[in-house]
Structures are given as C-alpha cells and as structure tokens.
Amino acid sequence: MSSQNQNKHESLVEIKRLKVEGENFFCISNHDKMRPFFMSIVSDSNHWLFISSNGGISSGRKNSEYALFPYYTADKITESFDTTGSKSIFQITHHGDIYIWEPFSERQVSLYQTTRNLYKNAIGNKIIFEEINHNLSLTFRYEWNTSNEYGFVRKSSLKNTGNNELHINILDGIQNIMPDGVGSELQNATSILVDAYKRNELDIDSGMGIFALSAIIVDKAEPSEALKANIAWSLGFENPKYLLSSLQLNDFRNGQDIIQEEDIKAERGSYFINQKITLSPGNKKNWHIIADVNQSQAKVVEIIQQIKTNKTLLLQLESDIELGSKRLIELNSSADGIQLSNDVYRDTRHFSNTLFNIMRGGIFDNNYQIEKKDFIKSIATANKTVFEHHKELLESLADTFTVFELEKIADQVNDKNFKRLCTEYMPLKFSRRHGDPSRPWNKFSINTRSEVDHSKILDYEGNWRDIFSKLGGASNLLSCIYPKYDS
C-alpha cells in the first residue's frame, strides 16, 4: 500500500462494534475528521455528564448548581476543550532527544502522524478517547466513568506499541475544576469574581486536591464560611508531584520540570499528577483520577483516610463502577429496554431510546408496589386538611401494598379530594427534566437520594409528553454516523 493510500485509509470515519475488556463498545475511528458533536453520558445515580467529541466537558451531581466543571451552553463547552476537563502532556526521551506529545490538542496537529478514535459502550455510561501516535509508537487512552460512592472516575492508560524502551515524563490531569458553592448563574455572570475567591489546597500525605471558596460570595457585611469543597485524588502512581493549577503547563511543554503546588489562591483549579516512568515494548501504564462535588469536611477526612490506609481501594472503586452499570441495565430492563434481534445497532438504539424515555418520564419503583411512608408523605404535602382527616386510615395501611389495594381504598372513601390524590400518586424514580447544555432553558434536577439520611427519593420531574418522547439528534453515538438510527 502506498503512503498516499495508507493516509487516505487512516482518515476514513467508520463505526464498528468491538469488545473493550470484555464489554461491548462502539468505536468511531478518526472521529476528529467530523465536526464536533455533543453526547450525554448516563448514570444509574444522580451524576450528569455532557461531553463534546473533542473532549470539552461539563459534569456534576443532581443539578447545574453542583458542578465539577462549569455548566455552560453546548457551544462554549465545545470551545473550551483545551482549558476544561482532560489534559495530558508527555515528555518522551528517545536516543537522547526529548519529544513533547500533547494528545487531543490542536497545538501539534501537524507535528505527528496520529489517529484519534472514540469509543462509547453499548449501555451509554462510559466514553473512551484514544489517540495513537504512529511516530512515537505510543497509544494514550482516557475513559470517563461514574461511581455512586466516589463520583467521577477518569481512567487513563499509556501503552508502548513500538520496539524500543521509552522514558516518559507524564503530566496528566483535569482542568478548570469548580469549587463548591458556585451556582450556574453566578459562574456565567461573574466568573472573574468567582476566580478571585478560589482556593486550591493539597493534602500532601494523600495527594488529594481540595477546591473550595475562601468565603461564600455574598454581597452582605457578614461572615459566610465555605464549609464544603469539591475534591480530586488519584491512584496508580507512587509519590508523584501534584499541580493544583494550569500555571506550569507551558513550562512543561518547553521541556522543563515542574514544582509541586500545595496552596494556590485566586486561580482556576486543576489537578495534575507528574511522574517519570519507563515503558518497555508492549507494556502499559494505568492510573485513575477521581473527583466529586459537594463534600463535607467529615467526608473529605474519611476519603483521605481511605486513600492512605485502604489497600483494596482500587478494587472497591472498580466494583462500584460495575455495580452502577448493573443497576442501569436493571432499570432499563424494567421498562422492556432489552431487545435481541439480528440487528445489533437497532437493539442498541432501542436500549438508548428506552433509557432516555425513563430518564425523562421516570419508572415505577418496585413493580408498582407502594410504600406507606412515601404515600403518607405525598398526601401530607399535597393537602394537609385531607391528610389530617384521613390520618387514622393512612396509619393503618401496611408498610407495603399494591396499586390495586390503593384503588380499593380510594373507592371506599367518600372524599373527592382523597380519591384524586390517591389516583394521582405516582411512585416514580429515575425521573429528571431533560434540560442539557443544548437546551439550557430547561432546568433539570436528578433527585435519587436524600442529602440528610441518604434514603431513597421517589420523585417526578418532567411532564406527560416526556414519557412518550424519544431521544433524538447527535446526543446518541450511533445516530451521529448512521442517520437511519435517529428518531
């Protein structure tokens, strides 16, 4: 094959189905040859993660007020790919020469011959970005996952695909980490003021980065402490250096060593790990960066202790990620989202459609079983007079009963308001409004667990149209390539 034909073949945009560590994924090869498109990475819990195919990202928990990366409109997220989210720079020493490689950056677009591929798993809760450097014989991947217990997990790997041993100085991490206590409107309107209040601290023993405000931003002459923080920490390196900002990136790009940062004020938060490694031919180095939002002081101390003492923390982390995948499949199965035909793309599309339908309209909890505690709470909130009038009846109910029993109860009571509240009661879960950065006028809130006692919340966000609406547009990986799979 001639060099010209080889380059032409490598530039083809194709989609294929393959296995990654035993799991079904769909891969778009040479995805950087397409215009950037926007995706939603789903979770069984209260995570939200919106990401552009060029790596620009916004994510957080519950709603846009608890953001890990700034919640902007889709166009701004796409444009901020070089300053927000993942950033990796490698100094590679080979035969005495130092090469600087910055995957997924446009700074080196013509310096190396590279191939960029995008992978999304079939159930939609994992996304992998891959860049292959053919000149340096290196392959770098990073993957976004979610964990109900630990937050957002970014797995990374660097593999030597050549025949020579390579000495590599790694600088890898995430940029523009938000502090806790900054809502979306404050960030959009006065981000320069927010920057002035930021404080990024390093717990040296554990390597955890703590991102908080020096004080809550209020226009009142009164003290207002910031008592919670967003955090980031890592697994996979022994005694690396840490950066809490992006101030030294250009020094590293110029081949210089970096100085560890331990307390940075009035700068946008970042979390970078730096370590020198040696990669033999065929070998691979793996590491993880974990980040979460809205953490109390007690929770921060608890996680620091786990990092320092728990030898099985990585296994627990991986187990929690897989538990989330299992729960997501179970949720979708309860709405008949699993389909098996001779067309795997159509089956995946059906899974995705069903999943986004229940995310919008919700799914009934526990096979239409009704929990007395939640039912009583619903009646008391909707109409206090009705609740007081029928309190004795409500308290006599079994702890759990069926929807058919509720029908009988409603029929036996001569109270129109009580009947209405019984028939309107919907024990739905996993429901959220379908707001996202491409439709920012639609506010969303993912209410799955109580912040007080972490108990389950049955909550309905959305409207009746949502129950029957379908996912459309470029939010789905398959429809980006094959329009016939779009709604």
Coordinates of N, CA, C and O in Angstrom, one line a residue, residues 10-169:
E10 N -6.4 5.7 6.6 CA -6.4 6.0 8.1 C -7.4 7.2 8.4 O -7.7 7.4 9.5
S11 N -7.8 8.0 7.4 CA -8.6 9.1 7.6 C -10.1 8.8 7.5 O -11.0 9.7 7.6
L12 N -10.5 7.5 7.1 CA -11.8 7.2 7.0 C -12.6 7.2 8.3 O -12.1 6.7 9.3
V13 N -13.8 7.8 8.3 CA -14.6 7.8 9.5 C -15.5 6.5 9.4 O -16.3 6.4 8.5
E14 N -15.3 5.6 10.3 CA -16.1 4.4 10.3 C -16.6 4.1 11.7 O -16.0 4.5 12.7
I15 N -17.7 3.3 11.8 CA -18.2 2.8 13.1 C -18.1 1.3 13.1 O -18.4 0.6 12.1
K16 N -17.6 0.8 14.2 CA -17.6 -0.7 14.3 C -17.9 -1.1 15.8 O -17.7 -0.3 16.7
R17 N -18.3 -2.3 15.9 CA -18.6 -2.9 17.3 C -17.5 -3.7 17.7 O -17.0 -4.6 16.9
L18 N -17.0 -3.6 18.9 CA -15.9 -4.4 19.4 C -16.0 -4.5 20.9 O -16.8 -3.9 21.6
K19 N -15.1 -5.4 21.5 CA -15.0 -5.6 22.9 C -13.9 -4.8 23.5 O -12.8 -4.8 22.9
V20 N -14.1 -4.1 24.6 CA -13.0 -3.5 25.4 C -13.1 -4.1 26.8 O -14.1 -3.8 27.5
E21 N -12.1 -4.8 27.1 CA -12.0 -5.5 28.4 C -13.3 -6.3 28.7 O -13.9 -6.2 29.8
G22 N -13.8 -7.0 27.7 CA -15.0 -7.9 27.8 C -16.3 -7.2 27.7 O -17.3 -7.9 27.7
E23 N -16.3 -5.9 27.5 CA -17.6 -5.1 27.4 C -17.8 -4.6 26.0 O -16.9 -4.2 25.3
N24 N -19.1 -4.6 25.5 CA -19.5 -4.2 24.2 C -19.3 -2.7 24.1 O -19.9 -1.9 24.8
F25 N -18.6 -2.2 23.1 CA -18.4 -0.8 22.8 C -18.6 -0.6 21.3 O -18.5 -1.5 20.5
F26 N -19.0 0.6 20.9 CA -19.0 1.1 19.5 C -17.9 2.1 19.4 O -17.7 3.0 20.2
C27 N -17.1 1.9 18.3 CA -15.9 2.8 18.1 C -16.2 3.6 16.8 O -16.5 3.0 15.7
I28 N -16.0 4.9 16.9 CA -15.9 5.8 15.7 C -14.4 6.1 15.5 O -13.8 6.7 16.3
S29 N -13.9 5.5 14.4 CA -12.5 5.7 14.1 C -12.3 7.1 13.4 O -13.2 7.5 12.6
N30 N -11.2 7.8 13.6 CA -10.9 9.1 13.0 C -12.1 10.1 13.3 O -12.5 10.8 12.4
H31 N -12.6 10.1 14.5 CA -13.7 10.9 14.8 C -13.4 12.4 14.7 O -14.3 13.2 14.5
D32 N -12.1 12.7 14.8 CA -11.7 14.1 14.7 C -11.9 14.7 13.3 O -11.8 15.9 13.1
K33 N -12.2 13.8 12.3 CA -12.4 14.3 10.9 C -13.9 14.8 10.8 O -14.2 15.4 9.7
M34 N -14.7 14.5 11.8 CA -16.1 15.0 11.8 C -16.1 16.4 12.5 O -15.3 16.7 13.3
R35 N -17.2 17.1 12.3 CA -17.5 18.2 13.1 C -17.8 17.8 14.5 O -18.4 16.7 14.7
P36 N -17.4 18.5 15.6 CA -17.7 18.1 16.9 C -19.1 17.9 17.2 O -20.0 18.7 16.7
F37 N -19.5 16.8 17.9 CA -20.9 16.6 18.2 C -21.0 16.3 19.8 O -20.0 16.0 20.4
F38 N -22.2 16.5 20.3 CA -22.4 16.5 21.7 C -23.0 15.2 22.2 O -23.9 14.7 21.5
M39 N -22.6 14.7 23.4 CA -23.2 13.5 23.9 C -23.5 13.7 25.4 O -22.9 14.5 26.1
S40 N -24.5 12.8 25.8 CA -24.8 12.7 27.3 C -24.3 11.4 27.7 O -24.7 10.3 27.2
I41 N -23.5 11.3 28.8 CA -23.1 10.1 29.4 C -23.9 9.8 30.6 O -23.9 10.6 31.5
V42 N -24.6 8.7 30.6 CA -25.7 8.5 31.6 C -25.1 7.8 32.9 O -24.0 7.3 32.9
S43 N -25.9 7.7 33.9 CA -25.6 7.1 35.2 C -26.8 6.5 35.8 O -27.9 7.0 35.6
D44 N -26.6 5.5 36.7 CA -27.8 5.0 37.4 C -28.1 5.9 38.6 O -29.1 5.7 39.3
S45 N -27.2 6.8 38.9 CA -27.4 7.6 40.1 C -27.7 9.1 39.7 O -28.3 9.3 38.7
N46 N -27.2 10.1 40.5 CA -27.5 11.5 40.2 C -26.4 12.2 39.5 O -26.4 13.5 39.5
H47 N -25.5 11.5 38.8 CA -24.5 12.2 38.0 C -25.1 12.8 36.8 O -26.0 12.2 36.2
W48 N -24.6 13.9 36.3 CA -24.8 14.3 34.9 C -23.5 14.7 34.3 O -22.6 15.2 34.9
L49 N -23.3 14.2 33.0 CA -22.1 14.4 32.3 C -22.4 14.7 30.8 O -22.9 13.8 30.2
F50 N -22.1 15.9 30.4 CA -22.2 16.2 29.0 C -20.9 16.5 28.4 O -20.1 17.2 29.0
I51 N -20.6 15.9 27.2 CA -19.3 15.9 26.7 C -19.3 16.0 25.2 O -20.1 15.5 24.5
S52 N -18.4 16.8 24.6 CA -18.2 17.0 23.2 C -17.2 16.0 22.7 O -16.4 15.5 23.4
S53 N -17.4 15.6 21.4 CA -16.5 14.6 20.8 C -15.0 15.1 20.7 O -14.1 14.4 20.5
N54 N -14.8 16.4 21.0 CA -13.4 16.9 21.0 C -12.9 17.0 22.5 O -11.7 17.4 22.7
G55 N -13.7 16.5 23.4 CA -13.2 16.4 24.8 C -13.7 17.5 25.8 O -13.6 17.3 27.0
G56 N -14.3 18.5 25.2 CA -14.9 19.6 26.1 C -16.0 19.0 27.0 O -16.8 18.2 26.5
I57 N -16.1 19.3 28.2 CA -16.9 18.6 29.2 C -17.5 19.5 30.2 O -17.0 20.6 30.6
S58 N -18.7 19.1 30.6 CA -19.4 19.7 31.8 C -20.0 18.6 32.6 O -20.6 17.7 32.0
S59 N -19.8 18.6 33.9 CA -20.4 17.5 34.7 C -20.6 17.9 36.1 O -20.1 18.9 36.6
G60 N -21.4 17.1 36.9 CA -21.7 17.4 38.2 C -22.7 16.4 38.8 O -22.9 15.3 38.2
R61 N -23.3 16.7 39.9 CA -24.3 15.9 40.6 C -25.6 16.7 40.7 O -25.5 17.9 40.9
K62 N -26.7 16.0 40.7 CA -28.0 16.5 41.0 C -28.5 17.5 40.0 O -29.4 17.3 39.2
N63 N -27.9 18.7 40.0 CA -28.3 19.7 39.0 C -27.1 20.6 38.7 O -26.0 20.4 39.2
S64 N -27.4 21.7 37.9 CA -26.2 22.5 37.5 C -25.6 23.3 38.6 O -24.6 24.0 38.4
E65 N -26.2 23.4 39.8 CA -25.7 24.1 40.9 C -24.6 23.4 41.6 O -23.9 23.9 42.4
Y66 N -24.4 22.1 41.3 CA -23.4 21.3 41.9 C -22.5 20.7 40.8 O -22.5 19.6 40.4
A67 N -21.7 21.6 40.2 CA -20.9 21.3 39.0 C -19.4 21.0 39.4 O -18.8 21.7 40.3
L68 N -18.9 20.0 38.7 CA -17.4 19.7 38.8 C -16.7 20.6 37.8 O -15.6 21.2 38.1
F69 N -17.2 20.6 36.6 CA -16.7 21.6 35.5 C -17.8 22.5 35.2 O -19.0 22.1 35.2
P70 N -17.5 23.8 34.8 CA -18.6 24.8 34.6 C -19.7 24.3 33.7 O -19.5 23.7 32.7
Y71 N -20.9 24.6 34.1 CA -22.1 24.3 33.3 C -22.4 25.5 32.4 O -22.9 26.5 32.8
Y72 N -22.0 25.4 31.1 CA -22.2 26.4 30.1 C -23.1 25.8 29.0 O -23.5 24.6 29.1
T73 N -23.4 26.6 28.0 CA -24.1 26.1 26.8 C -23.2 25.2 26.0 O -22.0 25.3 26.1
A74 N -23.8 24.4 25.1 CA -23.0 23.4 24.4 C -21.9 24.0 23.6 O -20.8 23.4 23.5
D75 N -22.1 25.1 23.0 CA -21.1 25.7 22.1 C -19.9 26.1 22.9 O -18.7 25.9 22.5
K76 N -20.1 26.7 24.1 CA -19.0 27.1 25.0 C -18.2 25.9 25.5 O -17.0 25.9 25.7
I77 N -18.9 24.8 25.8 CA -18.3 23.6 26.3 C -17.4 23.0 25.2 O -16.2 22.7 25.5
T78 N -17.9 23.0 24.0 CA -17.1 22.5 22.9 C -15.8 23.4 22.6 O -14.7 22.9 22.4
E79 N -16.0 24.7 22.8 CA -14.9 25.6 22.5 C -13.8 25.6 23.6 O -12.7 25.9 23.4
S80 N -14.2 25.1 24.8 CA -13.3 25.1 26.0 C -12.5 23.8 26.1 O -12.0 23.6 27.2
F81 N -12.5 23.0 25.1 CA -11.9 21.7 25.3 C -10.4 21.7 25.7 O -9.9 20.8 26.3
D82 N -9.7 22.8 25.4 CA -8.3 22.9 25.7 C -8.0 23.4 27.1 O -6.9 23.3 27.6
T83 N -9.0 24.0 27.7 CA -8.8 24.6 29.1 C -9.7 24.0 30.1 O -9.6 24.3 31.3
T84 N -10.6 23.1 29.8 CA -11.5 22.5 30.7 C -11.6 20.9 30.5 O -11.6 20.5 29.4
G85 N -11.5 20.2 31.6 CA -11.5 18.7 31.5 C -10.1 18.1 31.3 O -9.2 18.7 31.9
S86 N -10.1 17.1 30.6 CA -8.8 16.3 30.5 C -7.7 17.1 29.8 O -7.9 17.8 28.8
K87 N -6.5 16.9 30.3 CA -5.3 17.5 29.6 C -4.1 16.6 30.0 O -3.9 16.3 31.1
S88 N -3.4 16.2 28.9 CA -2.2 15.3 29.1 C -1.1 15.8 28.3 O -1.3 16.2 27.1
I89 N 0.1 15.9 28.9 CA 1.3 16.3 28.1 C 2.4 15.3 28.5 O 2.6 15.0 29.7
F90 N 3.1 14.7 27.5 CA 4.2 13.8 27.8 C 5.5 14.3 27.2 O 5.6 14.7 26.1
Q91 N 6.6 14.1 28.0 CA 7.9 14.3 27.6 C 8.5 13.0 27.3 O 8.7 12.2 28.3
I92 N 8.8 12.6 26.1 CA 9.4 11.3 25.8 C 10.8 11.4 25.4 O 11.2 12.2 24.5
T93 N 11.7 10.7 26.1 CA 13.1 10.7 25.8 C 13.5 9.4 25.0 O 13.2 8.3 25.5
H94 N 14.1 9.6 23.9 CA 14.4 8.5 23.0 C 15.7 8.8 22.3 O 15.8 9.8 21.5
H95 N 16.8 8.0 22.5 CA 18.1 8.2 22.0 C 18.6 9.6 22.3 O 19.2 10.3 21.4
G96 N 18.4 10.1 23.5 CA 18.9 11.4 23.9 C 18.1 12.6 23.5 O 18.3 13.7 24.0
D97 N 17.1 12.4 22.7 CA 16.2 13.5 22.2 C 14.9 13.5 23.0 O 14.4 12.4 23.4
I98 N 14.4 14.7 23.3 CA 13.1 14.8 24.0 C 12.0 15.3 23.1 O 12.2 16.3 22.4
Y99 N 11.0 14.5 23.1 CA 9.8 14.8 22.2 C 8.6 15.2 23.1 O 8.4 14.5 24.1
I100 N 7.9 16.3 22.8 CA 6.7 16.7 23.6 C 5.5 16.3 22.8 O 5.3 16.6 21.6
W101 N 4.7 15.5 23.5 CA 3.4 15.0 22.8 C 2.2 15.4 23.7 O 2.2 15.1 24.9
E102 N 1.3 16.1 23.1 CA 0.1 16.6 23.8 C -1.1 16.0 23.1 O -1.7 16.6 22.2
P103 N -1.6 14.8 23.5 CA -2.7 14.2 22.8 C -4.0 15.1 22.9 O -4.3 15.8 23.8
F104 N -4.8 15.0 21.8 CA -6.1 15.7 21.6 C -6.0 17.2 21.6 O -7.0 17.9 21.6
S105 N -4.8 17.7 21.5 CA -4.6 19.2 21.4 C -4.4 19.6 19.9 O -3.8 18.8 19.1
E106 N -4.9 20.7 19.6 CA -4.7 21.2 18.2 C -3.3 21.9 18.1 O -3.0 22.3 17.0
R107 N -2.6 22.1 19.1 CA -1.3 22.7 19.1 C -0.3 21.9 18.2 O 0.6 22.5 17.6
Q108 N -0.4 20.6 18.2 CA 0.5 19.7 17.5 C -0.1 19.0 16.3 O 0.3 17.9 15.9
V109 N -1.1 19.6 15.7 CA -1.9 18.9 14.7 C -1.1 18.4 13.5 O -1.5 17.4 12.9
S110 N 0.0 19.0 13.2 CA 0.8 18.6 12.0 C 2.1 18.1 12.4 O 3.0 17.7 11.5
L111 N 2.4 18.0 13.7 CA 3.7 17.6 14.2 C 3.9 16.1 14.1 O 5.0 15.6 13.7
Y112 N 2.9 15.3 14.4 CA 3.0 13.8 14.4 C 1.9 13.3 13.5 O 0.9 13.9 13.3
Q113 N 2.1 12.0 13.1 CA 1.1 11.3 12.4 C 0.3 10.6 13.5 O 0.8 9.7 14.2
T114 N -1.0 11.0 13.6 CA -1.8 10.4 14.7 C -3.2 9.9 14.2 O -3.6 10.3 13.1
T115 N -3.8 9.0 15.0 CA -5.1 8.6 14.7 C -5.9 8.7 16.0 O -5.5 8.3 17.1
R116 N -7.1 9.4 15.9 CA -8.0 9.6 17.1 C -9.2 8.7 16.9 O -9.9 8.8 15.9
N117 N -9.6 8.0 18.0 CA -10.8 7.1 17.9 C -11.6 7.4 19.2 O -11.1 7.8 20.2
L118 N -12.9 7.3 19.0 CA -13.9 7.5 20.1 C -14.7 6.2 20.4 O -15.2 5.7 19.4
Y119 N -14.8 5.8 21.6 CA -15.5 4.6 22.0 C -16.6 4.9 23.0 O -16.3 5.7 24.0
K120 N -17.8 4.4 22.8 CA -18.8 4.5 23.8 C -19.4 3.2 24.0 O -19.7 2.4 23.0
N121 N -19.7 2.8 25.2 CA -20.2 1.4 25.5 C -21.7 1.4 25.2 O -22.4 2.4 25.0
A122 N -22.1 0.1 25.0 CA -23.5 -0.1 24.5 C -24.6 0.5 25.4 O -25.6 0.9 24.9
I123 N -24.3 0.5 26.7 CA -25.4 1.0 27.6 C -25.2 2.5 27.9 O -26.1 3.1 28.6
G124 N -24.2 3.1 27.4 CA -24.1 4.6 27.3 C -23.6 5.2 28.6 O -23.7 6.5 28.7
N125 N -22.9 4.5 29.5 CA -22.4 5.2 30.7 C -20.9 5.2 30.7 O -20.3 5.6 31.8
K126 N -20.2 4.9 29.6 CA -18.7 5.0 29.6 C -18.3 5.6 28.2 O -18.9 5.3 27.2
I127 N -17.3 6.4 28.2 CA -16.8 7.0 27.0 C -15.3 7.0 27.0 O -14.7 7.3 28.0
I128 N -14.6 6.6 25.9 CA -13.2 6.5 25.8 C -12.7 7.3 24.7 O -13.2 7.2 23.6
F129 N -11.7 8.1 24.9 CA -11.0 8.9 23.9 C -9.6 8.2 23.7 O -8.9 8.0 24.7
E130 N -9.2 8.0 22.5 CA -7.9 7.3 22.2 C -7.2 8.1 21.1 O -7.7 8.5 20.1
E131 N -5.9 8.3 21.4 CA -5.0 8.9 20.3 C -3.8 8.0 20.2 O -3.1 7.6 21.2
I132 N -3.5 7.6 18.9 CA -2.4 6.7 18.6 C -1.3 7.6 17.9 O -1.6 8.2 16.9
N133 N -0.2 7.7 18.5 CA 1.0 8.4 17.9 C 1.8 7.4 17.1 O 2.6 6.6 17.7
H134 N 1.7 7.4 15.8 CA 2.4 6.4 15.0 C 3.9 6.7 14.9 O 4.7 5.8 14.8
N135 N 4.3 8.0 15.1 CA 5.8 8.3 15.0 C 6.5 7.9 16.3 O 7.6 7.4 16.2
L136 N 5.8 8.1 17.5 CA 6.4 7.7 18.7 C 6.1 6.3 19.2 O 6.6 5.9 20.3
S137 N 5.2 5.6 18.5 CA 4.7 4.3 18.8 C 4.2 4.2 20.3 O 4.5 3.4 21.1
L138 N 3.2 5.2 20.5 CA 2.5 5.3 21.8 C 1.1 5.4 21.6 O 0.6 6.0 20.6
T139 N 0.3 4.8 22.4 CA -1.2 4.9 22.4 C -1.7 5.4 23.8 O -1.4 4.8 24.8
F140 N -2.4 6.5 23.8 CA -2.9 7.0 25.0 C -4.4 7.0 25.0 O -5.1 7.3 24.0
R141 N -5.0 6.5 26.1 CA -6.5 6.5 26.3 C -6.9 7.1 27.6 O -6.2 7.0 28.6
Y142 N -8.0 7.8 27.6 CA -8.6 8.2 28.9 C -10.1 7.9 28.8 O -10.7 8.0 27.7
E143 N -10.7 7.5 29.9 CA -12.1 7.0 29.9 C -12.8 7.6 31.1 O -12.4 7.6 32.2
W144 N -14.1 8.2 30.8 CA -14.9 8.7 31.9 C -15.9 7.7 32.4 O -16.6 7.0 31.6
N145 N -15.9 7.5 33.7 CA -16.9 6.6 34.3 C -17.5 7.3 35.5 O -17.1 8.4 35.9
T146 N -18.6 6.7 36.0 CA -19.2 7.3 37.2 C -19.3 6.2 38.3 O -19.5 5.0 38.0
S147 N -19.2 6.7 39.5 CA -19.3 5.8 40.7 C -20.2 6.5 41.7 O -20.0 7.7 42.0
N148 N -21.3 5.8 42.2 CA -22.2 6.4 43.1 C -21.5 6.8 44.4 O -21.8 7.8 45.0
E149 N -20.5 6.0 44.8 CA -19.8 6.2 46.1 C -18.7 7.3 45.9 O -18.6 8.1 46.8
Y150 N -18.0 7.3 44.8 CA -16.8 8.2 44.7 C -16.9 9.3 43.7 O -16.0 10.2 43.7
G151 N -17.9 9.3 42.9 CA -18.1 10.5 42.0 C -17.8 10.1 40.5 O -18.3 9.2 39.9
F152 N -16.8 10.9 39.9 CA -16.5 10.8 38.5 C -15.1 10.2 38.5 O -14.1 10.6 39.2
V153 N -14.9 9.1 37.7 CA -13.6 8.4 37.6 C -13.1 8.5 36.2 O -13.7 8.1 35.2
R154 N -11.9 9.0 36.1 CA -11.2 9.1 34.8 C -10.0 8.1 34.8 O -9.0 8.3 35.5
K155 N -10.2 7.0 34.0 CA -9.2 6.0 33.9 C -8.3 6.4 32.7 O -8.8 6.8 31.6
S156 N -7.0 6.2 32.9 CA -6.0 6.6 31.8 C -5.0 5.4 31.6 O -4.7 4.7 32.6
S157 N -4.5 5.3 30.4 CA -3.5 4.3 30.1 C -2.6 4.8 29.0 O -3.0 5.5 28.1
L158 N -1.3 4.5 29.1 CA -0.3 4.8 28.1 C 0.4 3.5 27.7 O 1.0 2.9 28.6
K159 N 0.4 3.2 26.4 CA 1.0 1.9 26.0 C 2.1 2.1 25.0 O 1.9 2.9 24.1
N160 N 3.2 1.4 25.2 CA 4.3 1.4 24.2 C 4.1 0.3 23.2 O 4.1 -0.8 23.5
T161 N 3.8 0.7 22.0 CA 3.4 -0.2 20.9 C 4.6 -0.4 20.0 O 4.5 -1.2 19.0
G162 N 5.8 0.1 20.3 CA 7.0 0.0 19.5 C 7.9 -1.1 20.0 O 7.6 -1.9 20.8
N163 N 9.2 -1.0 19.5 CA 10.2 -2.0 19.8 C 11.3 -1.4 20.7 O 12.3 -2.2 21.0
N164 N 11.2 -0.2 21.1 CA 12.2 0.4 21.9 C 11.7 0.8 23.3 O 10.5 1.2 23.4
E165 N 12.6 0.7 24.3 CA 12.2 1.2 25.6 C 12.1 2.7 25.6 O 13.0 3.4 25.0
L166 N 11.1 3.3 26.3 CA 10.9 4.7 26.3 C 10.9 5.2 27.7 O 10.3 4.6 28.6
H167 N 11.5 6.4 27.9 CA 11.5 7.1 29.2 C 10.5 8.2 29.0 O 10.7 9.1 28.2
I168 N 9.5 8.3 29.9 CA 8.4 9.2 29.7 C 8.2 10.0 31.0 O 8.1 9.4 32.1
N169 N 8.1 11.3 30.9 CA 7.8 12.2 32.0 C 6.3 12.6 31.8 O 6.0 13.3 30.8

